[in-house]
Amino acid sequence: MDIRQLRDKILSFSLEDVDLGSQGYTRVLLQLFGYTGHGKSSFINSCMYVLEEGENFKEHAEAGETDHGLTMVRNAYPITDMITMVDNRGCSKMNDFERAEVYAQLGNFVSIGEKVEWKDNYKAMMEALEDSELEPNFSDFIVPIFVYRVRKQTSAEEMQYVKTFMENCVKMTGIVPIVVLTFKTEADYLEIEKIFRILGAETVIAIENYTKMSNKKTPERTTDILKVIDSALRNVKFRLEQPRNQKRERIERKKCINNYIHQIQVQQEIKKHEIERLEREKHERERRKKSVFKVWGRSACGIF
């Protein structure tokens, strides 16, 4: 399939183009996740650029060049009448509650256009989840996409998080996240691809984003970017071949998040009790030490 055919296929995609129809879904939501500064916003700009004719590059999503990232608000960018990309807030330190917030964005429990505030306690997370029920969203078909910069040094802890993230994406959406490796010429992306496949990734596509400084369209760069969107749509069609229940799926996503937050709370309680136990033991050791010195002092002075 050449570039024009691939582009036309994406632009003409409809949720009705399956035997069971849309089953109530009105749009495909391509949910972008990843660490700050790994190129999520640039990827959105690239996707919009390759779907347009000509070479008039526009920066629809503001892209940062550092690891600090710029996205603080959960922004949506329609790339066709049927497909919308969402630039979710990226993560840096990735503590437990930041991870829970990532899943809240994935499950559509954070409204489009809403600023994403990292919560730091169980109560705040649960209240935010309950508030999301004021305007529940049932009609978005969610496809998770994980964006990763190839030059990033991968730690064992990070990779364990990514593995858990992919597993939870399957539980919440039924889809294994598509992995997009950005800045493919900065390092050996084949080695990074191998790592992600070991972690369970089924589709890994390495790309070079188009930017303000580098926007001359080439067949390879354009094809790689289009392949990501096409892979997402093939996942949608595959899932829509089976009967779906939008409301039930939202409930199941919420159960997953509630369970995740509950586990965080339990772990924090365990850590708290362990810290308190260690403090008690420390105080007891100090008390005994003082008691021994006191007895020793009296003995040395001949006082009993």
PDB file of C-alpha atoms in Angstrom:
ATOM      1  CA  MET A   1       0.000   0.000   0.000  1.00  0.00           C
ATOM      2  CA  ASP A   2       1.549   3.326  -1.059  1.00  0.00           C
ATOM      3  CA  ILE A   3       1.430   6.552   0.931  1.00  0.00           C
ATOM      4  CA  ARG A   4      -1.655   7.943  -0.791  1.00  0.00           C
ATOM      5  CA  GLN A   5      -3.604   4.714  -0.302  1.00  0.00           C
ATOM      6  CA  LEU A   6      -2.585   4.584   3.357  1.00  0.00           C
ATOM      7  CA  ARG A   7      -3.577   8.216   3.886  1.00  0.00           C
ATOM      8  CA  ASP A   8      -6.926   7.749   2.121  1.00  0.00           C
ATOM      9  CA  LYS A   9      -7.632   4.640   4.174  1.00  0.00           C
ATOM     10  CA  ILE A  10      -7.163   6.612   7.399  1.00  0.00           C
ATOM     11  CA  LEU A  11      -9.100   9.674   6.237  1.00  0.00           C
ATOM     12  CA  SER A  12     -12.069   7.558   5.119  1.00  0.00           C
ATOM     13  CA  PHE A  13     -12.152   5.363   8.243  1.00  0.00           C
ATOM     14  CA  SER A  14     -15.588   4.953   9.782  1.00  0.00           C
ATOM     15  CA  LEU A  15     -16.702   3.097  12.887  1.00  0.00           C
ATOM     16  CA  GLU A  16     -19.609   1.772  10.838  1.00  0.00           C
ATOM     17  CA  ASP A  17     -17.273  -0.173   8.522  1.00  0.00           C
ATOM     18  CA  VAL A  18     -17.651  -3.434  10.453  1.00  0.00           C
ATOM     19  CA  ASP A  19     -20.440  -6.017  10.487  1.00  0.00           C
ATOM     20  CA  LEU A  20     -21.738  -5.016  13.945  1.00  0.00           C
ATOM     21  CA  GLY A  21     -21.457  -1.285  13.255  1.00  0.00           C
ATOM     22  CA  SER A  22     -20.184   1.322  15.697  1.00  0.00           C
ATOM     23  CA  GLN A  23     -22.097  -0.184  18.655  1.00  0.00           C
ATOM     24  CA  GLY A  24     -22.637   3.331  20.007  1.00  0.00           C
ATOM     25  CA  TYR A  25     -19.073   4.616  19.713  1.00  0.00           C
ATOM     26  CA  THR A  26     -18.762   7.985  17.999  1.00  0.00           C
ATOM     27  CA  ARG A  27     -15.003   8.498  17.780  1.00  0.00           C
ATOM     28  CA  VAL A  28     -11.658   6.785  18.175  1.00  0.00           C
ATOM     29  CA  LEU A  29      -9.526   8.287  20.930  1.00  0.00           C
ATOM     30  CA  LEU A  30      -5.814   7.706  20.414  1.00  0.00           C
ATOM     31  CA  GLN A  31      -4.457   8.187  23.933  1.00  0.00           C
ATOM     32  CA  LEU A  32      -0.786   9.201  24.067  1.00  0.00           C
ATOM     33  CA  PHE A  33       1.270   8.423  27.162  1.00  0.00           C
ATOM     34  CA  GLY A  34       4.926   8.545  28.087  1.00  0.00           C
ATOM     35  CA  TYR A  35       7.565  10.386  30.052  1.00  0.00           C
ATOM     36  CA  THR A  36       7.951  14.137  29.711  1.00  0.00           C
ATOM     37  CA  GLY A  37      10.012  15.307  26.760  1.00  0.00           C
ATOM     38  CA  HIS A  38       9.729  12.102  24.748  1.00  0.00           C
ATOM     39  CA  GLY A  39       7.866  13.643  21.793  1.00  0.00           C
ATOM     40  CA  LYS A  40       4.119  13.127  22.346  1.00  0.00           C
ATOM     41  CA  SER A  41       3.205  16.637  21.210  1.00  0.00           C
ATOM     42  CA  SER A  42       5.596  16.442  18.257  1.00  0.00           C
ATOM     43  CA  PHE A  43       4.023  13.134  17.265  1.00  0.00           C
ATOM     44  CA  ILE A  44       0.576  14.757  17.176  1.00  0.00           C
ATOM     45  CA  ASN A  45       1.927  17.543  14.958  1.00  0.00           C
ATOM     46  CA  SER A  46       3.525  14.925  12.699  1.00  0.00           C
ATOM     47  CA  CYS A  47       0.306  12.914  12.376  1.00  0.00           C
ATOM     48  CA  MET A  48      -1.680  15.989  11.385  1.00  0.00           C
ATOM     49  CA  TYR A  49       1.052  17.001   8.940  1.00  0.00           C
ATOM     50  CA  VAL A  50       1.239  13.675   7.066  1.00  0.00           C
ATOM     51  CA  LEU A  51      -2.545  13.596   6.642  1.00  0.00           C
ATOM     52  CA  GLU A  52      -2.466  16.960   4.912  1.00  0.00           C
ATOM     53  CA  GLU A  53      -1.417  17.675   1.349  1.00  0.00           C
ATOM     54  CA  GLY A  54       1.615  19.862   0.743  1.00  0.00           C
ATOM     55  CA  GLU A  55       4.397  20.898   3.104  1.00  0.00           C
ATOM     56  CA  ASN A  56       2.844  23.703   5.136  1.00  0.00           C
ATOM     57  CA  PHE A  57       3.893  22.474   8.590  1.00  0.00           C
ATOM     58  CA  LYS A  58       1.920  23.805  11.570  1.00  0.00           C
ATOM     59  CA  GLU A  59       2.614  23.261  15.245  1.00  0.00           C
ATOM     60  CA  HIS A  60      -0.845  22.430  16.584  1.00  0.00           C
ATOM     61  CA  ALA A  61       0.443  20.964  19.854  1.00  0.00           C
ATOM     62  CA  GLU A  62       3.193  22.957  21.548  1.00  0.00           C
ATOM     63  CA  ALA A  63       6.253  20.737  21.686  1.00  0.00           C
ATOM     64  CA  GLY A  64       9.069  20.986  24.227  1.00  0.00           C
ATOM     65  CA  GLU A  65      12.694  20.196  23.526  1.00  0.00           C
ATOM     66  CA  THR A  66      13.677  19.251  27.091  1.00  0.00           C
ATOM     67  CA  ASP A  67      12.877  16.425  29.460  1.00  0.00           C
ATOM     68  CA  HIS A  68      10.623  18.757  31.453  1.00  0.00           C
ATOM     69  CA  GLY A  69       7.873  18.719  28.836  1.00  0.00           C
ATOM     70  CA  LEU A  70       5.136  21.314  28.359  1.00  0.00           C
ATOM     71  CA  THR A  71       1.809  19.488  28.476  1.00  0.00           C
ATOM     72  CA  MET A  72      -0.080  20.134  31.718  1.00  0.00           C
ATOM     73  CA  VAL A  73      -3.615  20.008  30.313  1.00  0.00           C
ATOM     74  CA  ARG A  74      -5.230  16.945  28.762  1.00  0.00           C
ATOM     75  CA  ASN A  75      -5.611  18.337  25.239  1.00  0.00           C
ATOM     76  CA  ALA A  76      -7.459  16.766  22.310  1.00  0.00           C
ATOM     77  CA  TYR A  77      -6.558  17.193  18.634  1.00  0.00           C
ATOM     78  CA  PRO A  78      -8.974  15.897  15.956  1.00  0.00           C
ATOM     79  CA  ILE A  79      -6.942  14.497  13.067  1.00  0.00           C
ATOM     80  CA  THR A  80     -10.036  13.376  11.102  1.00  0.00           C
ATOM     81  CA  ASP A  81     -13.778  13.636  11.694  1.00  0.00           C
ATOM     82  CA  MET A  82     -13.643  10.215  13.359  1.00  0.00           C
ATOM     83  CA  ILE A  83     -10.204  10.141  15.029  1.00  0.00           C
ATOM     84  CA  THR A  84      -8.927  12.327  17.869  1.00  0.00           C
ATOM     85  CA  MET A  85      -5.488  12.248  19.465  1.00  0.00           C
ATOM     86  CA  VAL A  86      -5.115  13.121  23.149  1.00  0.00           C
ATOM     87  CA  ASP A  87      -1.918  14.569  24.544  1.00  0.00           C
ATOM     88  CA  ASN A  88      -2.027  13.370  28.147  1.00  0.00           C
ATOM     89  CA  ARG A  89       0.217  14.892  30.769  1.00  0.00           C
ATOM     90  CA  GLY A  90       3.629  13.219  30.773  1.00  0.00           C
ATOM     91  CA  CYS A  91       5.327  11.895  33.874  1.00  0.00           C
ATOM     92  CA  SER A  92       8.792  12.372  35.319  1.00  0.00           C
ATOM     93  CA  LYS A  93       9.381  10.868  38.740  1.00  0.00           C
ATOM     94  CA  MET A  94       6.418   8.486  38.474  1.00  0.00           C
ATOM     95  CA  ASN A  95       5.421   7.947  42.097  1.00  0.00           C
ATOM     96  CA  ASP A  96       2.432   5.754  42.939  1.00  0.00           C
ATOM     97  CA  PHE A  97      -0.200   8.496  42.752  1.00  0.00           C
ATOM     98  CA  GLU A  98       1.170   9.878  39.470  1.00  0.00           C
ATOM     99  CA  ARG A  99       0.749   6.406  38.036  1.00  0.00           C
ATOM    100  CA  ALA A 100      -2.827   6.295  39.299  1.00  0.00           C
ATOM    101  CA  GLU A 101      -3.439   9.650  37.600  1.00  0.00           C
ATOM    102  CA  VAL A 102      -2.105   8.187  34.337  1.00  0.00           C
ATOM    103  CA  TYR A 103      -4.727   5.442  34.537  1.00  0.00           C
ATOM    104  CA  ALA A 104      -7.422   8.011  35.294  1.00  0.00           C
ATOM    105  CA  GLN A 105      -6.501   9.779  32.041  1.00  0.00           C
ATOM    106  CA  LEU A 106      -6.410   6.471  30.171  1.00  0.00           C
ATOM    107  CA  GLY A 107      -9.883   5.544  31.386  1.00  0.00           C
ATOM    108  CA  ASN A 108     -11.336   8.936  30.377  1.00  0.00           C
ATOM    109  CA  PHE A 109     -11.986   9.902  33.994  1.00  0.00           C
ATOM    110  CA  VAL A 110     -10.245  13.243  33.434  1.00  0.00           C
ATOM    111  CA  SER A 111     -12.148  15.593  31.129  1.00  0.00           C
ATOM    112  CA  ILE A 112     -10.662  16.815  27.872  1.00  0.00           C
ATOM    113  CA  GLY A 113      -9.257  20.296  28.372  1.00  0.00           C
ATOM    114  CA  GLU A 114      -8.848  19.810  32.105  1.00  0.00           C
ATOM    115  CA  LYS A 115      -5.561  20.588  33.830  1.00  0.00           C
ATOM    116  CA  VAL A 116      -4.036  17.416  35.229  1.00  0.00           C
ATOM    117  CA  GLU A 117      -3.029  17.898  38.845  1.00  0.00           C
ATOM    118  CA  TRP A 118      -0.887  15.187  40.401  1.00  0.00           C
ATOM    119  CA  LYS A 119      -2.729  13.980  43.514  1.00  0.00           C
ATOM    120  CA  ASP A 120      -0.714  12.944  46.544  1.00  0.00           C
ATOM    121  CA  ASN A 121      -3.255  11.108  48.661  1.00  0.00           C
ATOM    122  CA  TYR A 122      -5.966   8.467  48.517  1.00  0.00           C
ATOM    123  CA  LYS A 123      -8.850  10.801  49.395  1.00  0.00           C
ATOM    124  CA  ALA A 124      -8.065  13.284  46.610  1.00  0.00           C
ATOM    125  CA  MET A 125      -7.837  10.523  44.013  1.00  0.00           C
ATOM    126  CA  MET A 126     -11.142   8.951  45.013  1.00  0.00           C
ATOM    127  CA  GLU A 127     -12.943  12.306  45.071  1.00  0.00           C
ATOM    128  CA  ALA A 128     -11.682  13.091  41.564  1.00  0.00           C
ATOM    129  CA  LEU A 129     -12.967   9.730  40.307  1.00  0.00           C
ATOM    130  CA  GLU A 130     -16.389  10.348  41.805  1.00  0.00           C
ATOM    131  CA  ASP A 131     -16.529  13.851  40.283  1.00  0.00           C
ATOM    132  CA  SER A 132     -15.928  12.319  36.850  1.00  0.00           C
ATOM    133  CA  GLU A 133     -19.363  10.675  37.057  1.00  0.00           C
ATOM    134  CA  LEU A 134     -21.061  14.070  36.684  1.00  0.00           C
ATOM    135  CA  GLU A 135     -20.458  13.872  32.918  1.00  0.00           C
ATOM    136  CA  PRO A 136     -19.506  10.262  32.118  1.00  0.00           C
ATOM    137  CA  ASN A 137     -18.086   9.515  28.689  1.00  0.00           C
ATOM    138  CA  PHE A 138     -19.221   6.251  27.103  1.00  0.00           C
ATOM    139  CA  SER A 139     -18.801   6.945  23.390  1.00  0.00           C
ATOM    140  CA  ASP A 140     -15.001   7.091  22.952  1.00  0.00           C
ATOM    141  CA  PHE A 141     -13.216   3.990  21.697  1.00  0.00           C
ATOM    142  CA  ILE A 142      -9.870   4.138  23.490  1.00  0.00           C
ATOM    143  CA  VAL A 143      -6.585   3.042  21.910  1.00  0.00           C
ATOM    144  CA  PRO A 144      -3.469   3.480  24.122  1.00  0.00           C
ATOM    145  CA  ILE A 145      -0.187   4.586  22.544  1.00  0.00           C
ATOM    146  CA  PHE A 146       3.076   4.721  24.503  1.00  0.00           C
ATOM    147  CA  VAL A 147       5.687   7.174  23.204  1.00  0.00           C
ATOM    148  CA  TYR A 148       9.333   6.536  24.116  1.00  0.00           C
ATOM    149  CA  ARG A 149      12.522   8.341  23.103  1.00  0.00           C
ATOM    150  CA  VAL A 150      15.185   5.878  22.008  1.00  0.00           C
ATOM    151  CA  ARG A 151      18.145   7.716  23.517  1.00  0.00           C
ATOM    152  CA  LYS A 152      16.632   7.526  26.986  1.00  0.00           C
ATOM    153  CA  GLN A 153      18.618   5.306  29.324  1.00  0.00           C
ATOM    154  CA  THR A 154      16.274   2.582  30.518  1.00  0.00           C
ATOM    155  CA  SER A 155      16.413   1.548  34.148  1.00  0.00           C
ATOM    156  CA  ALA A 156      15.021  -1.730  35.464  1.00  0.00           C
ATOM    157  CA  GLU A 157      12.493   0.232  37.536  1.00  0.00           C
ATOM    158  CA  GLU A 158      11.243   2.156  34.498  1.00  0.00           C
ATOM    159  CA  MET A 159      10.887  -0.986  32.434  1.00  0.00           C
ATOM    160  CA  GLN A 160       8.950  -2.695  35.225  1.00  0.00           C
ATOM    161  CA  TYR A 161       6.575   0.258  35.259  1.00  0.00           C
ATOM    162  CA  VAL A 162       6.166   0.077  31.470  1.00  0.00           C
ATOM    163  CA  LYS A 163       5.417  -3.634  31.699  1.00  0.00           C
ATOM    164  CA  THR A 164       2.781  -3.011  34.378  1.00  0.00           C
ATOM    165  CA  PHE A 165       1.362  -0.122  32.350  1.00  0.00           C
ATOM    166  CA  MET A 166       0.943  -2.301  29.270  1.00  0.00           C
ATOM    167  CA  GLU A 167      -0.730  -5.032  31.311  1.00  0.00           C
ATOM    168  CA  ASN A 168      -3.150  -2.531  32.859  1.00  0.00           C
ATOM    169  CA  CYS A 169      -3.908  -1.037  29.437  1.00  0.00           C
ATOM    170  CA  VAL A 170      -5.048  -4.466  28.255  1.00  0.00           C
ATOM    171  CA  LYS A 171      -7.221  -4.859  31.358  1.00  0.00           C
ATOM    172  CA  MET A 172      -8.807  -1.433  30.869  1.00  0.00           C
ATOM    173  CA  THR A 173      -9.135  -1.245  27.082  1.00  0.00           C
ATOM    174  CA  GLY A 174      -8.599  -4.756  25.714  1.00  0.00           C
ATOM    175  CA  ILE A 175      -5.742  -3.398  23.573  1.00  0.00           C
ATOM    176  CA  VAL A 176      -1.982  -3.826  23.969  1.00  0.00           C
ATOM    177  CA  PRO A 177      -0.498  -0.307  23.699  1.00  0.00           C
ATOM    178  CA  ILE A 178       1.154   0.568  20.414  1.00  0.00           C
ATOM    179  CA  VAL A 179       4.740   1.608  21.182  1.00  0.00           C
ATOM    180  CA  VAL A 180       6.101   4.556  19.206  1.00  0.00           C
ATOM    181  CA  LEU A 181       9.873   4.993  19.429  1.00  0.00           C
ATOM    182  CA  THR A 182      10.780   8.606  18.691  1.00  0.00           C
ATOM    183  CA  PHE A 183      14.131  10.097  17.612  1.00  0.00           C
ATOM    184  CA  LYS A 184      14.956   6.803  15.900  1.00  0.00           C
ATOM    185  CA  THR A 185      18.308   8.036  14.579  1.00  0.00           C
ATOM    186  CA  GLU A 186      19.655   9.045  18.017  1.00  0.00           C
ATOM    187  CA  ALA A 187      20.417   5.499  19.142  1.00  0.00           C
ATOM    188  CA  ASP A 188      20.028   1.836  18.222  1.00  0.00           C
ATOM    189  CA  TYR A 189      16.238   1.709  18.160  1.00  0.00           C
ATOM    190  CA  LEU A 190      16.298  -2.007  17.304  1.00  0.00           C
ATOM    191  CA  GLU A 191      17.727  -2.739  20.754  1.00  0.00           C
ATOM    192  CA  ILE A 192      15.004  -0.654  22.411  1.00  0.00           C
ATOM    193  CA  GLU A 193      12.382  -2.367  20.251  1.00  0.00           C
ATOM    194  CA  LYS A 194      13.658  -5.733  21.452  1.00  0.00           C
ATOM    195  CA  ILE A 195      13.244  -4.634  25.079  1.00  0.00           C
ATOM    196  CA  PHE A 196       9.651  -3.530  24.512  1.00  0.00           C
ATOM    197  CA  ARG A 197       8.758  -6.767  22.741  1.00  0.00           C
ATOM    198  CA  ILE A 198      10.137  -8.741  25.670  1.00  0.00           C
ATOM    199  CA  LEU A 199       7.878  -6.604  27.905  1.00  0.00           C
ATOM    200  CA  GLY A 200       4.852  -7.660  25.869  1.00  0.00           C
ATOM    201  CA  ALA A 201       4.510  -5.034  23.138  1.00  0.00           C
ATOM    202  CA  GLU A 202       2.955  -6.401  19.939  1.00  0.00           C
ATOM    203  CA  THR A 203       3.363  -3.353  17.701  1.00  0.00           C
ATOM    204  CA  VAL A 204       6.529  -1.241  17.921  1.00  0.00           C
ATOM    205  CA  ILE A 205       7.138   1.463  15.300  1.00  0.00           C
ATOM    206  CA  ALA A 206      10.217   3.700  15.255  1.00  0.00           C
ATOM    207  CA  ILE A 207       9.738   7.168  13.755  1.00  0.00           C
ATOM    208  CA  GLU A 208      11.330  10.554  13.247  1.00  0.00           C
ATOM    209  CA  ASN A 209       8.859  13.337  14.004  1.00  0.00           C
ATOM    210  CA  TYR A 210       8.453  16.298  11.725  1.00  0.00           C
ATOM    211  CA  THR A 211       9.278  19.607  13.431  1.00  0.00           C
ATOM    212  CA  LYS A 212       9.512  23.292  12.609  1.00  0.00           C
ATOM    213  CA  MET A 213      13.218  22.801  11.942  1.00  0.00           C
ATOM    214  CA  SER A 214      12.848  19.555   9.998  1.00  0.00           C
ATOM    215  CA  ASN A 215       9.638  19.386   7.987  1.00  0.00           C
ATOM    216  CA  LYS A 216      10.637  18.307   4.493  1.00  0.00           C
ATOM    217  CA  LYS A 217       8.377  15.317   3.822  1.00  0.00           C
ATOM    218  CA  THR A 218      10.067  12.054   2.907  1.00  0.00           C
ATOM    219  CA  PRO A 219       8.443   8.734   1.978  1.00  0.00           C
ATOM    220  CA  GLU A 220       9.945   6.771   4.876  1.00  0.00           C
ATOM    221  CA  ARG A 221       9.180   9.257   7.639  1.00  0.00           C
ATOM    222  CA  THR A 222       5.651   9.794   6.352  1.00  0.00           C
ATOM    223  CA  THR A 223       4.965   6.066   5.986  1.00  0.00           C
ATOM    224  CA  ASP A 224       6.233   5.264   9.505  1.00  0.00           C
ATOM    225  CA  ILE A 225       3.901   7.848  11.055  1.00  0.00           C
ATOM    226  CA  LEU A 226       0.905   6.729   8.999  1.00  0.00           C
ATOM    227  CA  LYS A 227       1.575   3.127  10.038  1.00  0.00           C
ATOM    228  CA  VAL A 228       1.029   4.045  13.686  1.00  0.00           C
ATOM    229  CA  ILE A 229      -2.451   5.426  12.986  1.00  0.00           C
ATOM    230  CA  ASP A 230      -3.283   2.502  10.706  1.00  0.00           C
ATOM    231  CA  SER A 231      -2.228   0.015  13.415  1.00  0.00           C
ATOM    232  CA  ALA A 232      -4.527   1.734  15.896  1.00  0.00           C
ATOM    233  CA  LEU A 233      -7.475   1.543  13.511  1.00  0.00           C
ATOM    234  CA  ARG A 234      -6.850  -2.151  12.834  1.00  0.00           C
ATOM    235  CA  ASN A 235      -7.090  -2.707  16.597  1.00  0.00           C
ATOM    236  CA  VAL A 236     -10.402  -0.854  16.647  1.00  0.00           C
ATOM    237  CA  LYS A 237     -11.873  -2.931  13.835  1.00  0.00           C
ATOM    238  CA  PHE A 238     -10.693  -6.153  15.431  1.00  0.00           C
ATOM    239  CA  ARG A 239     -12.302  -5.283  18.776  1.00  0.00           C
ATOM    240  CA  LEU A 240     -15.554  -4.166  17.139  1.00  0.00           C
ATOM    241  CA  GLU A 241     -15.973  -7.586  15.549  1.00  0.00           C
ATOM    242  CA  GLN A 242     -17.267  -8.690  18.960  1.00  0.00           C
ATOM    243  CA  PRO A 243     -20.300  -7.258  20.819  1.00  0.00           C
ATOM    244  CA  ARG A 244     -19.353  -4.385  23.117  1.00  0.00           C
ATOM    245  CA  ASN A 245     -21.081  -2.729  26.069  1.00  0.00           C
ATOM    246  CA  GLN A 246     -19.847   0.836  26.563  1.00  0.00           C
ATOM    247  CA  LYS A 247     -21.279   1.375  30.044  1.00  0.00           C
ATOM    248  CA  ARG A 248     -20.053  -1.980  31.324  1.00  0.00           C
ATOM    249  CA  GLU A 249     -16.565  -1.271  29.952  1.00  0.00           C
ATOM    250  CA  ARG A 250     -16.442   2.095  31.733  1.00  0.00           C
ATOM    251  CA  ILE A 251     -17.468   0.410  34.973  1.00  0.00           C
ATOM    252  CA  GLU A 252     -14.733  -2.191  34.552  1.00  0.00           C
ATOM    253  CA  ARG A 253     -12.160   0.545  33.888  1.00  0.00           C
ATOM    254  CA  LYS A 254     -13.227   2.296  37.047  1.00  0.00           C
ATOM    255  CA  LYS A 255     -12.938  -0.932  39.023  1.00  0.00           C
ATOM    256  CA  CYS A 256      -9.368  -1.334  37.782  1.00  0.00           C
ATOM    257  CA  ILE A 257      -8.447   2.175  38.912  1.00  0.00           C
ATOM    258  CA  ASN A 258     -10.194   1.781  42.272  1.00  0.00           C
ATOM    259  CA  ASN A 259      -8.303  -1.440  42.867  1.00  0.00           C
ATOM    260  CA  TYR A 260      -5.005   0.185  41.874  1.00  0.00           C
ATOM    261  CA  ILE A 261      -5.575   3.144  44.211  1.00  0.00           C
ATOM    262  CA  HIS A 262      -6.622   0.798  47.005  1.00  0.00           C
ATOM    263  CA  GLN A 263      -3.385  -1.163  46.584  1.00  0.00           C
ATOM    264  CA  ILE A 264      -1.432   2.091  46.840  1.00  0.00           C
ATOM    265  CA  GLN A 265      -3.272   2.936  50.059  1.00  0.00           C
ATOM    266  CA  VAL A 266      -2.576  -0.498  51.512  1.00  0.00           C
ATOM    267  CA  GLN A 267       1.115  -0.288  50.607  1.00  0.00           C
ATOM    268  CA  GLN A 268       1.365   3.157  52.137  1.00  0.00           C
ATOM    269  CA  GLU A 269      -0.237   1.915  55.354  1.00  0.00           C
ATOM    270  CA  ILE A 270       2.222  -0.983  55.460  1.00  0.00           C
ATOM    271  CA  LYS A 271       5.142   1.419  54.952  1.00  0.00           C
ATOM    272  CA  LYS A 272       3.764   3.749  57.609  1.00  0.00           C
ATOM    273  CA  HIS A 273       3.461   0.934  60.166  1.00  0.00           C
ATOM    274  CA  GLU A 274       6.951  -0.302  59.277  1.00  0.00           C
ATOM    275  CA  ILE A 275       8.422   3.179  59.778  1.00  0.00           C
ATOM    276  CA  GLU A 276       6.591   3.498  63.106  1.00  0.00           C
ATOM    277  CA  ARG A 277       7.891   0.071  64.182  1.00  0.00           C
ATOM    278  CA  LEU A 278      11.456   1.015  63.298  1.00  0.00           C
ATOM    279  CA  GLU A 279      11.102   4.296  65.182  1.00  0.00           C
ATOM    280  CA  ARG A 280       9.817   2.472  68.250  1.00  0.00           C
ATOM    281  CA  GLU A 281      12.715   0.037  68.103  1.00  0.00           C
ATOM    282  CA  LYS A 282      15.175   2.922  67.711  1.00  0.00           C
ATOM    283  CA  HIS A 283      13.732   4.719  70.725  1.00  0.00           C
ATOM    284  CA  GLU A 284      13.827   1.506  72.755  1.00  0.00           C
ATOM    285  CA  ARG A 285      17.495   0.958  71.848  1.00  0.00           C
ATOM    286  CA  GLU A 286      18.315   4.529  72.834  1.00  0.00           C
ATOM    287  CA  ARG A 287      16.407   4.138  76.109  1.00  0.00           C
ATOM    288  CA  ARG A 288      18.286   0.959  76.947  1.00  0.00           C
ATOM    289  CA  LYS A 289      21.582   2.551  75.994  1.00  0.00           C
ATOM    290  CA  LYS A 290      20.920   5.497  78.294  1.00  0.00           C
ATOM    291  CA  SER A 291      19.881   3.121  81.054  1.00  0.00           C
ATOM    292  CA  VAL A 292      23.137   1.135  80.722  1.00  0.00           C
ATOM    293  CA  PHE A 293      25.235   4.314  80.814  1.00  0.00           C
ATOM    294  CA  LYS A 294      23.317   5.499  83.859  1.00  0.00           C
ATOM    295  CA  VAL A 295      23.983   2.238  85.729  1.00  0.00           C
ATOM    296  CA  TRP A 296      27.623   2.260  84.587  1.00  0.00           C
ATOM    297  CA  GLY A 297      28.037   5.828  85.806  1.00  0.00           C
ATOM    298  CA  ARG A 298      26.667   5.050  89.233  1.00  0.00           C
ATOM    299  CA  SER A 299      28.909   1.971  89.455  1.00  0.00           C
ATOM    300  CA  ALA A 300      31.978   3.958  88.550  1.00  0.00           C
ATOM    301  CA  CYS A 301      31.204   6.460  91.289  1.00  0.00           C
ATOM    302  CA  GLY A 302      30.418   3.772  93.848  1.00  0.00           C
ATOM    303  CA  ILE A 303      26.763   4.797  94.028  1.00  0.00           C
ATOM    304  CA  PHE A 304      23.956   2.184  94.093  1.00  0.00           C
TER     305      PHE A 304
END
